[in-house]
Coordinates of C-alpha atoms in Angstrom, one line a residue:
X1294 CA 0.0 0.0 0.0
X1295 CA 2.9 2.6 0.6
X1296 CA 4.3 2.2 -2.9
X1297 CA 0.9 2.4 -4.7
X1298 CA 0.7 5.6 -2.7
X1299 CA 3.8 6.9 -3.3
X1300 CA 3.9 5.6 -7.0
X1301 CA 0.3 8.1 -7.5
X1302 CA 1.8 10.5 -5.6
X1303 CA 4.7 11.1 -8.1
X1304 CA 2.1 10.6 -10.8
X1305 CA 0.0 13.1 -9.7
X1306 CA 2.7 15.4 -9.4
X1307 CA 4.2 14.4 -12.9
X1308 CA 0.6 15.3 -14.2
X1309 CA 0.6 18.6 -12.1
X1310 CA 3.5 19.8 -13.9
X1311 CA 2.5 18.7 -17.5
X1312 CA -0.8 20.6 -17.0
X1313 CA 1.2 23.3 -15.6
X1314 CA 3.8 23.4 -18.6
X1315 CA 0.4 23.3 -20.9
X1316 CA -1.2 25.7 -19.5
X1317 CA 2.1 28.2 -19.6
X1318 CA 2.4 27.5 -22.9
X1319 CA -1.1 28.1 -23.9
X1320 CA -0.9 31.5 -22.3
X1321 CA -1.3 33.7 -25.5
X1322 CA 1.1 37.3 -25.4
X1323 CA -0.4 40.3 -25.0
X1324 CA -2.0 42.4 -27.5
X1325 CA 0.1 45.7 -27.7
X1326 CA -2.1 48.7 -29.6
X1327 CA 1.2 51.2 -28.3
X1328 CA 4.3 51.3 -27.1
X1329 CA 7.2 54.1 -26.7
X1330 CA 4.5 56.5 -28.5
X1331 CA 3.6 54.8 -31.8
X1332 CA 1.1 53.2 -32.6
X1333 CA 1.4 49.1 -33.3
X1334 CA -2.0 48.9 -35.0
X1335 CA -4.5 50.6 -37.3
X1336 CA -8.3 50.9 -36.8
X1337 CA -10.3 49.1 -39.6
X1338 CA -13.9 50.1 -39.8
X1339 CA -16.0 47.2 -41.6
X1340 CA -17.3 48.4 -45.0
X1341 CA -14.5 51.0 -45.5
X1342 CA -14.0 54.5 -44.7
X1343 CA -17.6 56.0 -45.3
X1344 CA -19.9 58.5 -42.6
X1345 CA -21.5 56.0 -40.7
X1346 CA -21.8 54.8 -37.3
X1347 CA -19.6 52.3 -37.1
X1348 CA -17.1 54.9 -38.9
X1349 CA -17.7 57.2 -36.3
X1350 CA -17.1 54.4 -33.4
X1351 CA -13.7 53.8 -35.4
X1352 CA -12.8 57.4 -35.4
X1353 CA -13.5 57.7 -31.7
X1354 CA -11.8 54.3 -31.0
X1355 CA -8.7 55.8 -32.7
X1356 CA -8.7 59.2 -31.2
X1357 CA -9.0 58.0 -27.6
X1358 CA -6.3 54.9 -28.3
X1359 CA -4.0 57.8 -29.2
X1360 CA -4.7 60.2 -26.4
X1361 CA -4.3 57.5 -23.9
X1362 CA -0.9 56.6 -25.7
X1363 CA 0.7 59.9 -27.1
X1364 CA 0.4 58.0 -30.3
X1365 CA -1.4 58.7 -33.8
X1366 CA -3.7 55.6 -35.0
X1367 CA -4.8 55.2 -38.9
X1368 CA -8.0 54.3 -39.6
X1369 CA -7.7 52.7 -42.7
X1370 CA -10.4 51.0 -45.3
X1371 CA -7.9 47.6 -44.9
X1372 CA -5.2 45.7 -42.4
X1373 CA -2.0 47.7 -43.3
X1374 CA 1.4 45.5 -43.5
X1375 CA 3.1 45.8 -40.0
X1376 CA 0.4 46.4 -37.8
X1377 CA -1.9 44.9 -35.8
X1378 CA -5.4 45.1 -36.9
X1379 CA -8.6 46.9 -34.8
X1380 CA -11.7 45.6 -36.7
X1381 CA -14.7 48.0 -35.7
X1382 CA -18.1 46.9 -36.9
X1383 CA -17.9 43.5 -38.0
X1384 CA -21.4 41.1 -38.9
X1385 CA -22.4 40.2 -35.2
X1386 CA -25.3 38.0 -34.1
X1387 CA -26.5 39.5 -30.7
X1388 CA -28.1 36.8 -28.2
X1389 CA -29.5 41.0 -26.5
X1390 CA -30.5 43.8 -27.5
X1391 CA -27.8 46.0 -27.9
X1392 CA -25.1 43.5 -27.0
X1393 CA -21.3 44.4 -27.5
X1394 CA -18.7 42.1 -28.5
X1395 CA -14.9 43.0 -27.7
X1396 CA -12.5 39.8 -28.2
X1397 CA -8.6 38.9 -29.2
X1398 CA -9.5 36.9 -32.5
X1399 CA -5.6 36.1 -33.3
X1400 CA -1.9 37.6 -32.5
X1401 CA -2.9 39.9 -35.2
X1402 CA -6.6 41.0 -35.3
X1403 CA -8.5 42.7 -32.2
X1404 CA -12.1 43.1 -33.2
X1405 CA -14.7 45.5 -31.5
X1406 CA -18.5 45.1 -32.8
X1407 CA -22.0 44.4 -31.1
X1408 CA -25.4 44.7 -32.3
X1409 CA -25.5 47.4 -35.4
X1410 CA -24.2 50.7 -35.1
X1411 CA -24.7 51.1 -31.4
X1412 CA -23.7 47.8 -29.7
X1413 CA -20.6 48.5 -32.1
X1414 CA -20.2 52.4 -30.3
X1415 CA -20.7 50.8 -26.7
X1416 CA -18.3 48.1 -27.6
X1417 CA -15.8 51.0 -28.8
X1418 CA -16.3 53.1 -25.0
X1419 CA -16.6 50.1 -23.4
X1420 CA -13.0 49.1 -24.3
X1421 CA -11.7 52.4 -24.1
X1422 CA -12.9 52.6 -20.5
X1423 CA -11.1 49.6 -19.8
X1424 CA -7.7 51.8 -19.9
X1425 CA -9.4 54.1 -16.8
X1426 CA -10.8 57.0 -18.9
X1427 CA -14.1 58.3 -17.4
X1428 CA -17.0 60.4 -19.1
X1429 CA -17.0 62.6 -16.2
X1430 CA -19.2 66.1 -18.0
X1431 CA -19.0 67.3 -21.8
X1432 CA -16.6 69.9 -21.0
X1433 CA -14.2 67.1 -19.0
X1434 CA -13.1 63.2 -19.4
X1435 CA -10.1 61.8 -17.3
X1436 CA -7.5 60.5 -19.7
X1437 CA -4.6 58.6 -18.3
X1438 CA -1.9 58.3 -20.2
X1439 CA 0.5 54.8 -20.3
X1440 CA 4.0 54.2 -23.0
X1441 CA 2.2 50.8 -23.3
X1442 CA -1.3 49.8 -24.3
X1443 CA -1.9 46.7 -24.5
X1444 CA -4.6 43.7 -23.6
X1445 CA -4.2 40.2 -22.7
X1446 CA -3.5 37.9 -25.6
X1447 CA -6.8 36.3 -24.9
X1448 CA -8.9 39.5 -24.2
X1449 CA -12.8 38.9 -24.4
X1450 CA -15.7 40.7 -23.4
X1451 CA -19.4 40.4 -24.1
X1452 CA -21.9 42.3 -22.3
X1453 CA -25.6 43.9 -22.7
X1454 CA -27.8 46.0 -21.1
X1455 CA -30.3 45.0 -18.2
X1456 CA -32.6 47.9 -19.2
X1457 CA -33.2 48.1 -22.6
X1458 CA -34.1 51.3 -22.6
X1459 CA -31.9 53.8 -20.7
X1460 CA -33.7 57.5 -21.2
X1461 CA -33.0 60.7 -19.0
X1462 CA -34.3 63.3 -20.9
X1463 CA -32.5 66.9 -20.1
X1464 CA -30.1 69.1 -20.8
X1465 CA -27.7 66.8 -20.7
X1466 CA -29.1 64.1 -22.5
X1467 CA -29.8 66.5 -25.3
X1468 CA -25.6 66.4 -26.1
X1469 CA -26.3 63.1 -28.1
X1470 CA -22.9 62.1 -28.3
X1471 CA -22.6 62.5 -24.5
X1472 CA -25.1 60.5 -23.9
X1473 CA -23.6 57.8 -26.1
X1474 CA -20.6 57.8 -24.0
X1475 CA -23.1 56.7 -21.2
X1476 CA -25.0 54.1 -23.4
X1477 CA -27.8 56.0 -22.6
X1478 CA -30.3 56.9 -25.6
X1479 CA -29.6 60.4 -26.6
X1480 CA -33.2 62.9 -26.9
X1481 CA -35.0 61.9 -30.2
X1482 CA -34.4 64.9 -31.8
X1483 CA -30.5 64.1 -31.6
X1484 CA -28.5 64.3 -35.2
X1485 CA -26.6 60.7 -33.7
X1486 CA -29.7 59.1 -34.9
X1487 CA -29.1 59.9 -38.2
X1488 CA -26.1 57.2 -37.8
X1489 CA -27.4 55.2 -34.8
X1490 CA -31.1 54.5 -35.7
X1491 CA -33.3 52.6 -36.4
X1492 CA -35.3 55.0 -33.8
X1493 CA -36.3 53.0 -30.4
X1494 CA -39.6 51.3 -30.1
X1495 CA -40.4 52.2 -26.6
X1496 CA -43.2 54.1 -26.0
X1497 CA -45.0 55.4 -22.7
X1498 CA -46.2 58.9 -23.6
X1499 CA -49.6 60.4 -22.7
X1500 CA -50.8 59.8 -26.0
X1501 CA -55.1 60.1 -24.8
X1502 CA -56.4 62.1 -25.3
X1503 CA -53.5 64.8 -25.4
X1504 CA -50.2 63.5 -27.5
X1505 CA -50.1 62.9 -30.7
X1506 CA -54.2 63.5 -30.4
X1507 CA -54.7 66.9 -30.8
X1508 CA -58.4 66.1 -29.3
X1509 CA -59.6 69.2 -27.7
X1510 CA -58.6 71.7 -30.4
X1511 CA -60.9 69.2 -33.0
X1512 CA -63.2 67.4 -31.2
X1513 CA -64.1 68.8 -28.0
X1514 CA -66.6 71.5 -29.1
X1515 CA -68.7 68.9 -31.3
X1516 CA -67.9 65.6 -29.5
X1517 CA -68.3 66.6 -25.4
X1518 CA -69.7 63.1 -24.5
X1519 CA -66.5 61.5 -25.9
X1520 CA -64.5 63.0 -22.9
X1521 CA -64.5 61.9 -19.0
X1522 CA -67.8 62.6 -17.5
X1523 CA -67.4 64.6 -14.0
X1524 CA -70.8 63.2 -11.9
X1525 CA -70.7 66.0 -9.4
X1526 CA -69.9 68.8 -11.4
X1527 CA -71.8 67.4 -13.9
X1528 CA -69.8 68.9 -16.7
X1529 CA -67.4 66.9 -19.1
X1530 CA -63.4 66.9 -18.4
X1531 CA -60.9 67.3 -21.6
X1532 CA -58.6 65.5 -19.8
X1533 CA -59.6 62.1 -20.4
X1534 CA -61.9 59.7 -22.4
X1535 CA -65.0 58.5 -21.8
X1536 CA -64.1 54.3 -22.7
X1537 CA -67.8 53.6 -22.9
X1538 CA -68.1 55.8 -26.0
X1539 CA -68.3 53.7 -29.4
X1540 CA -68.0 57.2 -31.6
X1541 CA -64.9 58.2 -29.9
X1542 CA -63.6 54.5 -30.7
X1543 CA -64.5 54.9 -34.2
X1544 CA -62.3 58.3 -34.8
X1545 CA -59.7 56.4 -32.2
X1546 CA -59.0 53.9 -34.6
X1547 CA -58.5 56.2 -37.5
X1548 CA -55.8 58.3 -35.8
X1549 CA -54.3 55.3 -34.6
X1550 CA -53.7 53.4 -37.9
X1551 CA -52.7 56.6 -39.0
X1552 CA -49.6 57.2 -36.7
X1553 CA -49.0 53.3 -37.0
X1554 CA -48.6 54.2 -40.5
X1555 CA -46.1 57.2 -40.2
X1556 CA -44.1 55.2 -37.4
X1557 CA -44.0 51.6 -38.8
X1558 CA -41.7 49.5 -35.6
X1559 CA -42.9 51.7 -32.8
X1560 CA -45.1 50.6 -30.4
X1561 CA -48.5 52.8 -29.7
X1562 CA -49.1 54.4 -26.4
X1563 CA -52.9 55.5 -25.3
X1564 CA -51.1 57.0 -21.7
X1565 CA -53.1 59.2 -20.0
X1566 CA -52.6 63.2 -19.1
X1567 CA -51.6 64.2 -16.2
X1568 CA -53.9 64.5 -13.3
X1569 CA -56.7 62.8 -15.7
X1570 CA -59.9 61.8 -13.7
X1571 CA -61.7 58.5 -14.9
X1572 CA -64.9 58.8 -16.1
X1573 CA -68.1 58.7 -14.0
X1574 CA -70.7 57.8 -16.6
X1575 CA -73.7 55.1 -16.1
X1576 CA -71.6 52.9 -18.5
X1577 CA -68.2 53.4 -16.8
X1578 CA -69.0 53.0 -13.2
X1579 CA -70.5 49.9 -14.4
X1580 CA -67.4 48.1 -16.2
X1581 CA -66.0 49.1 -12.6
X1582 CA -69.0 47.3 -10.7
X1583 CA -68.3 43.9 -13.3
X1584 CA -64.5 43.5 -12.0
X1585 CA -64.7 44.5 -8.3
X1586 CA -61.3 44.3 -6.5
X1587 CA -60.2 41.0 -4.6
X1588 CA -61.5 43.2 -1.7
X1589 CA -64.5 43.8 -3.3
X1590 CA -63.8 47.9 -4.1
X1591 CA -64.9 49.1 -7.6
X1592 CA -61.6 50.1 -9.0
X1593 CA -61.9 53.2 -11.4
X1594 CA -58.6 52.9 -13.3
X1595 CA -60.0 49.4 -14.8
X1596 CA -61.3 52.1 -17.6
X1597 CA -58.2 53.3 -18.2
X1598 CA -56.4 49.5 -19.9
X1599 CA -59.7 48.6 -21.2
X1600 CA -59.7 51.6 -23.5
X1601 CA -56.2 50.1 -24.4
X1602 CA -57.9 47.0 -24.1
X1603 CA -60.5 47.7 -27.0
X1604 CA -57.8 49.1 -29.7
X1605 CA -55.4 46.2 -29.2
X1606 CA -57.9 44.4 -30.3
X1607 CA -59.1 46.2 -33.1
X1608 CA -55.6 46.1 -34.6
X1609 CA -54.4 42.8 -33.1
X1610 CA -55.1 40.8 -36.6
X1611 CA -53.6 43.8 -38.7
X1612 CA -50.6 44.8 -37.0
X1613 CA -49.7 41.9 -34.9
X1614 CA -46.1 43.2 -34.2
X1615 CA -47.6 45.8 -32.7
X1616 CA -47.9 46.3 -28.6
X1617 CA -49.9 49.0 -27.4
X1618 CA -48.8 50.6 -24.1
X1619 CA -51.2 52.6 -21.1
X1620 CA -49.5 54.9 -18.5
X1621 CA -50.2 54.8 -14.9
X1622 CA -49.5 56.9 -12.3
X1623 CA -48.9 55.1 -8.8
X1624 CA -52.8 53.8 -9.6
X1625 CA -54.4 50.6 -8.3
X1626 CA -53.8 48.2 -11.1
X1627 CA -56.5 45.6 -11.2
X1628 CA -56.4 42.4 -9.1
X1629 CA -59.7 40.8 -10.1
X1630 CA -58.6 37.6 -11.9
X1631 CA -61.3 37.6 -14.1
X1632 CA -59.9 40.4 -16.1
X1633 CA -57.7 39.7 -18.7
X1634 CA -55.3 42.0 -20.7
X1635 CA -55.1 41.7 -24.5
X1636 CA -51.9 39.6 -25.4
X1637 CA -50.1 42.7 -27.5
X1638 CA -50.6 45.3 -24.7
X1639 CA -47.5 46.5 -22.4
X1640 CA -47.6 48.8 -19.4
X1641 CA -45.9 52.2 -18.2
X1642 CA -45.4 53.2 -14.6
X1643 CA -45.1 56.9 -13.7
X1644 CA -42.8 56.6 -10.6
X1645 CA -43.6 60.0 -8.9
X1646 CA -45.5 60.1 -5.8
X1647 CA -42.8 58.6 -3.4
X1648 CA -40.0 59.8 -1.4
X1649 CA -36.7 60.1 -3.2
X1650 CA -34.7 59.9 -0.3
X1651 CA -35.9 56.5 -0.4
X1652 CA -35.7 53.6 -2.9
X1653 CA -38.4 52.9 -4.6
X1654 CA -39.1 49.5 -3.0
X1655 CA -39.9 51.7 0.0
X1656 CA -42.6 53.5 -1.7
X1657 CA -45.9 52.3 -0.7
X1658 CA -47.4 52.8 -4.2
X1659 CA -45.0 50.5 -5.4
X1660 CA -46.6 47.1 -4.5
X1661 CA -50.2 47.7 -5.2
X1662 CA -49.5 49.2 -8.9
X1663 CA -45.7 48.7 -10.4
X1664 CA -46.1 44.8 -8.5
X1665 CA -49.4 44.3 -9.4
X1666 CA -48.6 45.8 -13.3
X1667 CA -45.7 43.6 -13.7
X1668 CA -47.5 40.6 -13.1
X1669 CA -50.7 41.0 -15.0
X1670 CA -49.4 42.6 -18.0
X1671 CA -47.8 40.2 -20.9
X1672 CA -45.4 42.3 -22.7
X1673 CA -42.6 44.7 -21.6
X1674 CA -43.4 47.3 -18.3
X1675 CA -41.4 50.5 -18.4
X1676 CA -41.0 52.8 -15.8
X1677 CA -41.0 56.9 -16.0
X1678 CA -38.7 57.5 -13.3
X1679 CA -37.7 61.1 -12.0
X1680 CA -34.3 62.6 -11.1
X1681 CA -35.5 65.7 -10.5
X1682 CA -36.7 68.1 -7.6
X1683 CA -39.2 69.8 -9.9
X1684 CA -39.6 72.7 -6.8
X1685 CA -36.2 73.6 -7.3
X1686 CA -33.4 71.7 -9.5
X1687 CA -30.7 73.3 -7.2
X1688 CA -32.1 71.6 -4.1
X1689 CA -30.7 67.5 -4.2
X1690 CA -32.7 64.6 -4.5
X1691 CA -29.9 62.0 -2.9
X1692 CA -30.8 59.9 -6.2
X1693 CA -27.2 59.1 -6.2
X1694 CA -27.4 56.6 -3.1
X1695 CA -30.6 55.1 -3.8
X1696 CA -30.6 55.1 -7.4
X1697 CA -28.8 51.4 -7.2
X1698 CA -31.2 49.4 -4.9
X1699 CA -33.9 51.4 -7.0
X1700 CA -32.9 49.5 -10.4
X1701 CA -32.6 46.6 -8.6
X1702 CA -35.7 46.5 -7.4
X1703 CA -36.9 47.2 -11.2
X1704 CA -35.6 44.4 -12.5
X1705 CA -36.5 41.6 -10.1
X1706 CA -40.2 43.1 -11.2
X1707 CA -39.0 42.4 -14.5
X1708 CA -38.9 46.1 -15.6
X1709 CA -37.4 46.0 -18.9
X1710 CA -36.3 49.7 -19.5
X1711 CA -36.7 53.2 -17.6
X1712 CA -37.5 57.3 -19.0
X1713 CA -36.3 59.3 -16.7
X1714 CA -36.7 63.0 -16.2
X1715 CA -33.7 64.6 -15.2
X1716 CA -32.9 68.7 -14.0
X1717 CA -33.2 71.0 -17.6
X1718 CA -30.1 72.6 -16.6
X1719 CA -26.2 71.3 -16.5
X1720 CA -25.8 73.3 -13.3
X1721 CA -28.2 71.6 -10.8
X1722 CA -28.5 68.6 -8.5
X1723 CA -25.2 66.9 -9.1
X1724 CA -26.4 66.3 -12.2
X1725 CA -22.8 64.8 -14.1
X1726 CA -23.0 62.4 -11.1
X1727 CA -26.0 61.6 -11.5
X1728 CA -26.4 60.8 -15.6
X1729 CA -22.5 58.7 -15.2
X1730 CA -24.7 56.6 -12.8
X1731 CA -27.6 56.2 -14.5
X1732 CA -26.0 54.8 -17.5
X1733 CA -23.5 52.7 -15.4
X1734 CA -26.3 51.5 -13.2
X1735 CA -29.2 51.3 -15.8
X1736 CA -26.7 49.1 -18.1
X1737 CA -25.8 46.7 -14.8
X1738 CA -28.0 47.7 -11.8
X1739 CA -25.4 45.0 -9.8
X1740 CA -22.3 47.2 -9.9
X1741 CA -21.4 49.3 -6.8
X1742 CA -23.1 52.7 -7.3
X1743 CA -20.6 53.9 -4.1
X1744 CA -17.1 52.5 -6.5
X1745 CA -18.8 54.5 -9.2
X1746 CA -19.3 57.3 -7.6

């Protein structure tokens, strides 16, 4: 028994040093962009020099390779004899939306792509924050500076976002190429898009009756009883719709299928106004009295999605593709079981009434609406967030500390992307600080907001 021991023992250790020897040798070298101040490799945007996107995230890729170096990168239309080569934009196959790809293919090629023109840009800043620069404000980035830039020989990296849709409209967001920087989704009216479309689907606007329905300059003079009917006041209320109304369905549909047709790949959103009061007419209060709450309360707000309820349907067969979104406002979502939502209607949540000192799993609201939304609603819920102290944009909401454990709560709902209103002014609330985090955390709410910060 002591020399079968001994005789595995020095087997074992023979085998220990093989695996050793393999695995030194399978250690690839590094992958040097720089060294001394030149450059050892030239960028190589897929498709040639042109004026696209992926262009652009080569020319940024080469800019910030040679401030971080001291030296001058090419971008040239092929791999130039001598160098190393940076492929920017190659074919990629996303398993996410927005997915980057960064990865060592050979001794010789480095290749930086993602999905389209965007997950290509991220992949490009991704990388390029990898050396330690940071996006700190338009007018300021930290660039460190090194004689030698290089990754590991078996450098690999791919990575997507947790919240597909990363919006914090502002000032700030406004500076499209900033926002880029951040991978959040610069203002819609940004010139990036020109080169980083196709345009984002998401939609939670307060498309009913205000929006893109221009209802009570052309309608509410002739059509009164196709508005929200106030039973105490007895008057009718622009703000709203009256759901039990089949004329104001009929002109509904029209401008519906109308902006479907001008915006073919976005979904539709029938979002209330802001402070809109359901409708108290015969017919309303008694869709309310047919789905009573678990509790047996009449819920009012059950008017709101069935209005959404009603188009889906009509289009469902037409536009299957399609999802058409409501908007909420910390409202009692519906907990009746009997009532169903259509199977192409999504959700947004209007996170305001709560305390921002706190996260927003400590807001009360948060259960009884953004819960119950999330788990009766069969496509995507987005939330409309708020990083703003709308009283005064100089006096903090401490979003900064509880912006983390806020995202995190979002997604164990299954929130799939968040439209934030920010300060509209650079000089407020920490408001840099404040956008660096929400594209860090809104990409991976995981990180450690205090590291970033």
């Amino acid at each position: 028994m002591n020399i079968n021991r001994s005789t595995s023992s020095i087997l074992l250790l023979a085998a220990s040093f093989v695996l050793a020897a393999a695995g030194l040798r399978a250690a690839a070298p590094a992958f040097v962009l720089a060294a001394g101040g030149e450059a050892k490799a030239v960028v190589v945007p897929h498709g040639g020099i042109t004026t696209n996107g992926v262009n652009f995230a080569a020319r940024e890729l080469a800019d910030y390779l040679g401030r971080l170096s001291g030296a001058q990168f090419m971008v040239a239309d092929k791999p130039v004899p001598g160098y190393r080569t940076i492929l920017v934009g190659t074919p990629y196959k996303p398993a996410k939306f927005e997915e980057l790809s960064i990865k060592v293919r050979d001794a010789n090629t480095l290749e930086i792509t993602g999905d389209g023109p965007r997950g290509t840009l991220y992949g490009v800043y991704d990388f390029i924050e990898s050396f330690g620069v940071v996006f700190c404000a338009p007018e300021y980035e930290y660039v460190p500076t090194t004689n030698l830039l290089a990754v590991a020989g078996d450098y690999a990296r791919v990575d997507a976002p947790v919240m597909e849709w990363r919006s914090a409209w502002g000032d700030l967001n406004n500076n499209g190429r900033f926002a880029m920087k951040h991978r959040i989704h610069p203002s819609p009216g940004s010139d990036i898009w020109k080169d980083f479309g196709p345009r984002l689907p998401f939609n939670i606007s307060q498309g009913l009756p205000g929006g893109w329905f221009p209802w009570k300059a052309k309608f509410w003079e002739a059509h009164p009883d196709w508005y929200s009917y106030n039973r105490t006041k007895k008057e009718r209320y622009y703000g709203w719709v009256c759901p039990s109304s089949e004329g104001m369905y009929e002109e509904l549909f029209k401008e519906v299928e109308a902006w479907i047709q001008k915006n073919p790949g976005r979904q539709v959103s029938l979002g209330v106004s802001d402070g809109a009061r359901m409708c108290e007419c015969d017919k309303c209060q008694e869709l309310e009295r047919k789905y009573p709450e678990l509790n047996g309360s009449h819920n009012a707000y059950i008017q709101m999605i069935e209005g959404v309820n009603r188009v889906a349907r009509h289009f469902a067969r037409k536009y299957p593709d399609v999802v058409f979104n409501f908007l909420c406002y910390g409202d009692l979502m519906p907990t009746n079981p009997d009532y169903k939502l259509e199977p192409n209607v999504g959700a947004g949540e209007a996170e305001l009434w709560r305390n921002h000192c706190l996260s927003a799993d400590n807001n009360e609201r948060s259960e009884r609406s953004l819960g119950q939304l999330t788990r009766i609603t069969p496509n995507a819920v987005y939330v409309w967030d708020y990083l703003a102290n709308f009283s005064n944009y100089m006096i903090p909401f401490p979003n900064h500390s509880i912006l983390g454990q806020t995202l995190r709560f979002y997604d164990r709902l299954g929130v799939k992307g968040v439209d934030s209103q920010t300060a509209f002014g650079i000089i407020s609330d920490m408001s840099t600080l404040n956008f660096h985090l929400f594209g860090k955390l809104h990409w991976n709410p995981y990180l450690d907001e205090r590291a970033i910060t």
